[in-house]
CSV table of C-alpha atoms in Angstrom, one decimal:
chain,number,residue,atom,x,y,z
A,449,MET,CA,-27.8,-5.8,32.4
A,450,ALA,CA,-30.2,-5.8,30.0
A,451,THR,CA,-32.8,-3.4,29.4
A,452,ALA,CA,-36.4,-3.0,29.9
A,453,THR,CA,-36.4,-3.2,25.8
A,454,ASP,CA,-34.1,-6.4,25.8
A,455,THR,CA,-36.7,-8.4,27.5
A,456,LEU,CA,-39.2,-6.9,24.7
A,457,TYR,CA,-37.3,-7.9,22.1
A,458,LEU,CA,-36.2,-11.3,23.5
A,459,SER,CA,-39.5,-12.2,24.9
A,460,GLU,CA,-40.9,-12.1,21.8
A,461,LEU,CA,-37.8,-13.3,19.8
A,462,ARG,CA,-38.5,-17.0,23.0
A,463,ARG,CA,-41.9,-16.5,22.2
A,464,VAL,CA,-41.1,-17.0,18.0
A,465,TRP,CA,-38.4,-19.7,18.8
A,466,ALA,CA,-40.5,-22.8,21.2
A,467,GLY,CA,-38.6,-25.5,20.6
A,468,GLN,CA,-36.5,-24.3,17.4
A,469,THR,CA,-33.5,-26.5,18.2
A,470,ASP,CA,-30.7,-25.1,15.4
A,471,SER,CA,-27.3,-24.4,18.4
A,472,ALA,CA,-25.8,-22.4,15.4
A,473,HIS,CA,-28.1,-19.8,15.6
A,474,ASP,CA,-29.7,-19.6,19.3
A,475,LEU,CA,-30.1,-17.0,21.9
A,476,PRO,CA,-26.2,-16.4,21.8
A,477,HIS,CA,-25.6,-15.7,18.8
A,478,VAL,CA,-28.3,-12.7,18.5
A,479,GLN,CA,-27.1,-11.6,21.7
A,480,ARG,CA,-23.5,-11.3,20.7
A,481,VAL,CA,-24.6,-9.9,17.2
A,482,TRP,CA,-25.6,-7.1,19.4
A,483,GLN,CA,-23.0,-7.1,21.0
A,484,SER,CA,-20.3,-6.6,17.7
A,485,CYS,CA,-23.1,-4.2,16.4
A,486,GLN,CA,-22.8,-2.0,19.6
A,487,THR,CA,-18.6,-2.5,19.2
A,488,ILE,CA,-18.9,-1.5,15.6
A,489,ALA,CA,-21.1,1.2,15.6
A,490,ALA,CA,-19.6,2.9,18.6
A,491,ALA,CA,-15.9,3.0,15.9
A,492,GLU,CA,-18.6,3.9,13.2
A,493,GLY,CA,-21.3,6.1,14.5
A,494,ALA,CA,-23.9,3.8,14.1
A,495,ASN,CA,-27.7,4.6,15.0
A,496,LEU,CA,-28.2,2.3,17.6
A,497,LYS,CA,-31.8,3.0,18.1
A,498,VAL,CA,-31.5,1.1,14.3
A,499,LEU,CA,-29.8,-1.2,15.3
A,500,HIS,CA,-31.5,-2.8,19.1
A,501,PRO,CA,-34.3,-4.2,16.9
A,502,ALA,CA,-32.4,-4.9,13.8
A,503,ALA,CA,-29.5,-6.9,15.8
A,504,LEU,CA,-31.5,-8.8,18.2
A,505,LEU,CA,-34.9,-9.3,16.3
A,506,HIS,CA,-33.2,-10.3,13.2
A,507,ASP,CA,-33.4,-14.1,12.7
A,508,ILE,CA,-36.4,-14.9,14.0
A,509,ILE,CA,-38.0,-15.5,11.5
A,510,ASN,CA,-35.3,-18.6,11.3
A,511,PRO,CA,-36.2,-21.5,8.8
A,512,PRO,CA,-33.9,-25.0,9.0
A,513,LYS,CA,-30.5,-24.6,6.4
A,514,SER,CA,-31.9,-27.5,3.8
A,515,SER,CA,-35.6,-25.3,4.2
A,516,PRO,CA,-36.0,-23.8,0.2
A,517,LYS,CA,-37.4,-21.2,1.7
A,518,ARG,CA,-33.8,-20.5,4.0
A,519,ALA,CA,-33.1,-17.6,1.0
A,520,GLU,CA,-35.9,-15.3,2.6
A,521,ALA,CA,-34.8,-15.7,5.9
A,522,SER,CA,-33.9,-12.1,6.1
A,523,LEU,CA,-37.3,-10.6,4.2
A,524,LEU,CA,-39.5,-12.4,6.9
A,525,SER,CA,-37.6,-11.3,9.8
A,526,ALA,CA,-37.4,-8.2,8.3
A,527,ASN,CA,-41.3,-7.7,8.2
A,528,TYR,CA,-42.3,-10.0,11.1
A,529,ALA,CA,-39.7,-7.8,13.1
A,530,ILE,CA,-42.1,-4.5,11.5
A,531,GLU,CA,-45.0,-5.7,12.2
A,532,PHE,CA,-44.4,-6.9,15.8
A,533,LEU,CA,-43.1,-3.0,16.2
A,534,LYS,CA,-45.9,-1.7,15.6
A,535,THR,CA,-47.0,-2.7,18.4
A,536,THR,CA,-44.8,-1.3,20.9
A,537,ARG,CA,-43.8,2.2,21.4
A,538,TYR,CA,-40.6,2.1,19.1
A,539,PRO,CA,-40.9,5.1,16.6
A,540,HIS,CA,-42.4,4.6,13.1
A,541,ALA,CA,-39.9,7.1,11.9
A,542,LEU,CA,-37.1,4.4,12.5
A,543,ILE,CA,-39.2,1.4,11.1
A,544,PRO,CA,-37.3,1.4,7.4
A,545,GLN,CA,-34.6,1.4,9.4
A,546,VAL,CA,-34.9,-1.1,10.9
A,547,HIS,CA,-36.7,-3.4,8.1
A,548,HIS,CA,-33.8,-2.5,5.1
A,549,ALA,CA,-30.9,-3.3,7.8
A,550,ILE,CA,-32.6,-6.8,8.6
A,551,HIS,CA,-33.4,-8.0,5.0
A,552,ALA,CA,-29.5,-6.7,3.8
A,553,HIS,CA,-27.9,-8.4,6.4
A,554,SER,CA,-28.0,-12.1,5.4
A,555,PHE,CA,-25.4,-13.5,2.8
A,556,SER,CA,-27.3,-15.4,1.0
A,557,ALA,CA,-30.5,-13.0,0.1
A,558,LYS,CA,-27.4,-10.5,-1.7
A,559,ILE,CA,-29.1,-7.5,-0.8
A,560,ARG,CA,-26.6,-4.6,0.1
A,561,PRO,CA,-26.5,-2.9,2.5
A,562,GLU,CA,-27.7,0.9,1.3
A,563,SER,CA,-27.2,3.3,5.4
A,564,LEU,CA,-24.2,2.5,7.8
A,565,GLU,CA,-26.8,0.5,10.6
A,566,ALA,CA,-27.3,-2.0,7.8
A,567,GLN,CA,-23.8,-2.5,6.7
A,568,VAL,CA,-23.0,-2.3,10.2
A,569,LEU,CA,-25.4,-5.3,10.9
A,570,GLN,CA,-24.0,-7.3,8.1
A,571,ASP,CA,-20.5,-7.5,9.6
A,572,ALA,CA,-21.3,-8.3,13.5
A,573,ASP,CA,-23.9,-10.6,11.5
A,574,ARG,CA,-20.6,-11.9,9.2
A,575,LEU,CA,-18.5,-11.5,12.5
A,576,ASP,CA,-20.2,-14.3,14.3
A,577,ALA,CA,-19.1,-16.2,11.4
A,578,LEU,CA,-15.5,-16.5,11.9
A,579,GLY,CA,-13.4,-17.6,14.8
A,580,ALA,CA,-13.7,-19.7,17.1
A,581,ILE,CA,-17.3,-19.5,17.4
A,582,GLY,CA,-17.5,-19.3,13.8
A,583,ILE,CA,-15.4,-23.3,13.7
A,584,ALA,CA,-18.2,-24.4,16.2
A,585,ARG,CA,-21.2,-22.8,14.1
A,586,CYS,CA,-19.4,-24.8,11.2
A,587,PHE,CA,-19.4,-27.7,12.7
A,588,ALA,CA,-22.5,-28.2,13.8
A,589,VAL,CA,-24.6,-27.2,11.3
A,590,SER,CA,-22.7,-29.8,9.2
A,591,GLY,CA,-23.7,-31.7,12.2
A,592,GLN,CA,-27.5,-31.3,11.2
A,593,LEU,CA,-26.9,-31.5,8.0
A,594,GLY,CA,-25.1,-34.9,8.6
A,595,ARG,CA,-22.0,-33.6,6.7
A,596,THR,CA,-18.6,-35.0,7.4
A,597,LEU,CA,-16.1,-32.6,9.4
A,598,PHE,CA,-12.8,-33.2,7.1
A,599,HIS,CA,-11.3,-35.1,4.1
A,600,PRO,CA,-9.3,-38.4,6.2
A,601,THR,CA,-6.5,-37.6,4.5
A,602,ASP,CA,-6.7,-34.5,2.6
A,603,PRO,CA,-8.5,-32.0,5.0
A,604,MET,CA,-7.4,-28.7,3.5
A,605,ALA,CA,-8.3,-29.3,0.2
A,606,THR,CA,-4.8,-29.7,-1.7
A,607,ASP,CA,-5.1,-32.5,-4.6
A,608,ARG,CA,-8.9,-33.2,-4.6
A,609,PRO,CA,-11.7,-30.9,-5.2
A,610,LEU,CA,-13.6,-28.2,-2.3
A,611,ASP,CA,-17.1,-30.2,-1.2
A,612,GLU,CA,-18.5,-28.3,0.9
A,613,SER,CA,-21.9,-30.9,1.1
A,614,THR,CA,-19.6,-33.3,2.4
A,615,TYR,CA,-17.0,-31.4,3.9
A,616,ALA,CA,-17.5,-29.0,6.9
A,617,LEU,CA,-14.1,-28.0,6.7
A,618,ASP,CA,-14.1,-27.3,3.2
A,619,HIS,CA,-16.5,-24.5,4.0
A,620,PHE,CA,-13.7,-22.3,5.2
A,621,GLN,CA,-12.0,-21.9,1.4
A,622,THR,CA,-16.0,-21.9,-0.1
A,623,LYS,CA,-17.3,-19.1,2.2
A,624,LEU,CA,-16.0,-18.4,5.6
A,625,PHE,CA,-12.5,-16.7,4.7
A,626,PRO,CA,-13.7,-15.1,1.8
A,627,ILE,CA,-16.3,-13.4,4.7
A,628,ALA,CA,-13.3,-11.2,5.3
A,629,GLN,CA,-13.7,-9.2,1.7
A,630,THR,CA,-17.8,-8.6,2.2
A,631,LEU,CA,-17.2,-6.5,5.3
A,632,CYS,CA,-18.2,-2.5,4.9
A,633,THR,CA,-17.3,-1.9,7.7
A,634,PRO,CA,-12.7,-0.6,8.9
A,635,LYS,CA,-13.5,-1.7,12.5
A,636,ALA,CA,-15.2,-5.1,11.3
A,637,ARG,CA,-12.2,-5.8,8.9
A,638,GLU,CA,-9.7,-5.4,12.1
A,639,ILE,CA,-11.5,-7.6,14.1
A,640,ALA,CA,-11.8,-10.3,10.5
A,641,ALA,CA,-8.0,-9.6,10.7
A,642,GLU,CA,-7.6,-11.4,13.5
A,643,ARG,CA,-9.9,-14.0,13.1
A,644,ILE,CA,-8.7,-15.3,10.1
A,645,ARG,CA,-5.7,-15.8,11.8
A,646,PHE,CA,-6.9,-17.8,14.2
A,647,MET,CA,-8.6,-20.1,11.8
A,648,HIS,CA,-5.1,-20.8,9.7
A,649,SER,CA,-4.0,-22.1,12.6
A,650,PHE,CA,-6.6,-24.2,14.1
A,651,CYS,CA,-6.8,-25.9,10.3
A,652,GLN,CA,-2.7,-25.8,10.0
A,653,THR,CA,-3.1,-27.5,14.1
A,654,LEU,CA,-5.5,-30.1,12.3
A,655,THR,CA,-3.5,-30.6,9.3
A,656,ASN,CA,-1.0,-31.5,11.9
A,657,GLU,CA,-2.6,-34.2,14.6
A,658,THR,CA,-4.0,-36.2,11.0
A,659,CYS,CA,-1.3,-36.4,8.4
């Protein structure tokens, strides 16, 4: 059930995102990340008071994947989020923690998560790149960028160099499978292991159907 603060944060997100068409970074993505934060926090003891706005606002500034500002997205989102929170009744003492969690969540930003809450948000966001949802999001983004789904005769790059800029499926090996090694919390690593097993099964099925 949505709370008043859910409504507050999501209303601002919808307002800023008006007209946005990024199906990989949409409202369901944000809600899944928040759900994963709650699951991980319950196991690891993280502060949901920090994670709630951090999760729901972590992608509020969302430049296109092809934009030169893409690497700055987490910082831009963090800056926007804290200015917005200052206009609400959110505890000002926690605002720096929200800023760090959002800034550190991005893979491309390469910011080390220094707090447990930052680790949880980073893990939750990365988990959404794995499993069935991760597969769907990968192909959605690749379609936006005009990439081919997979190499027609060697989909798993057995006898060719990986080329994720051309083939969406190559992104599994160059980035998605290695994500599990970057996760900070035991609970996230447990969830990731099952999702990666599914992705390997998907790859095997795809190979069987095409070769």
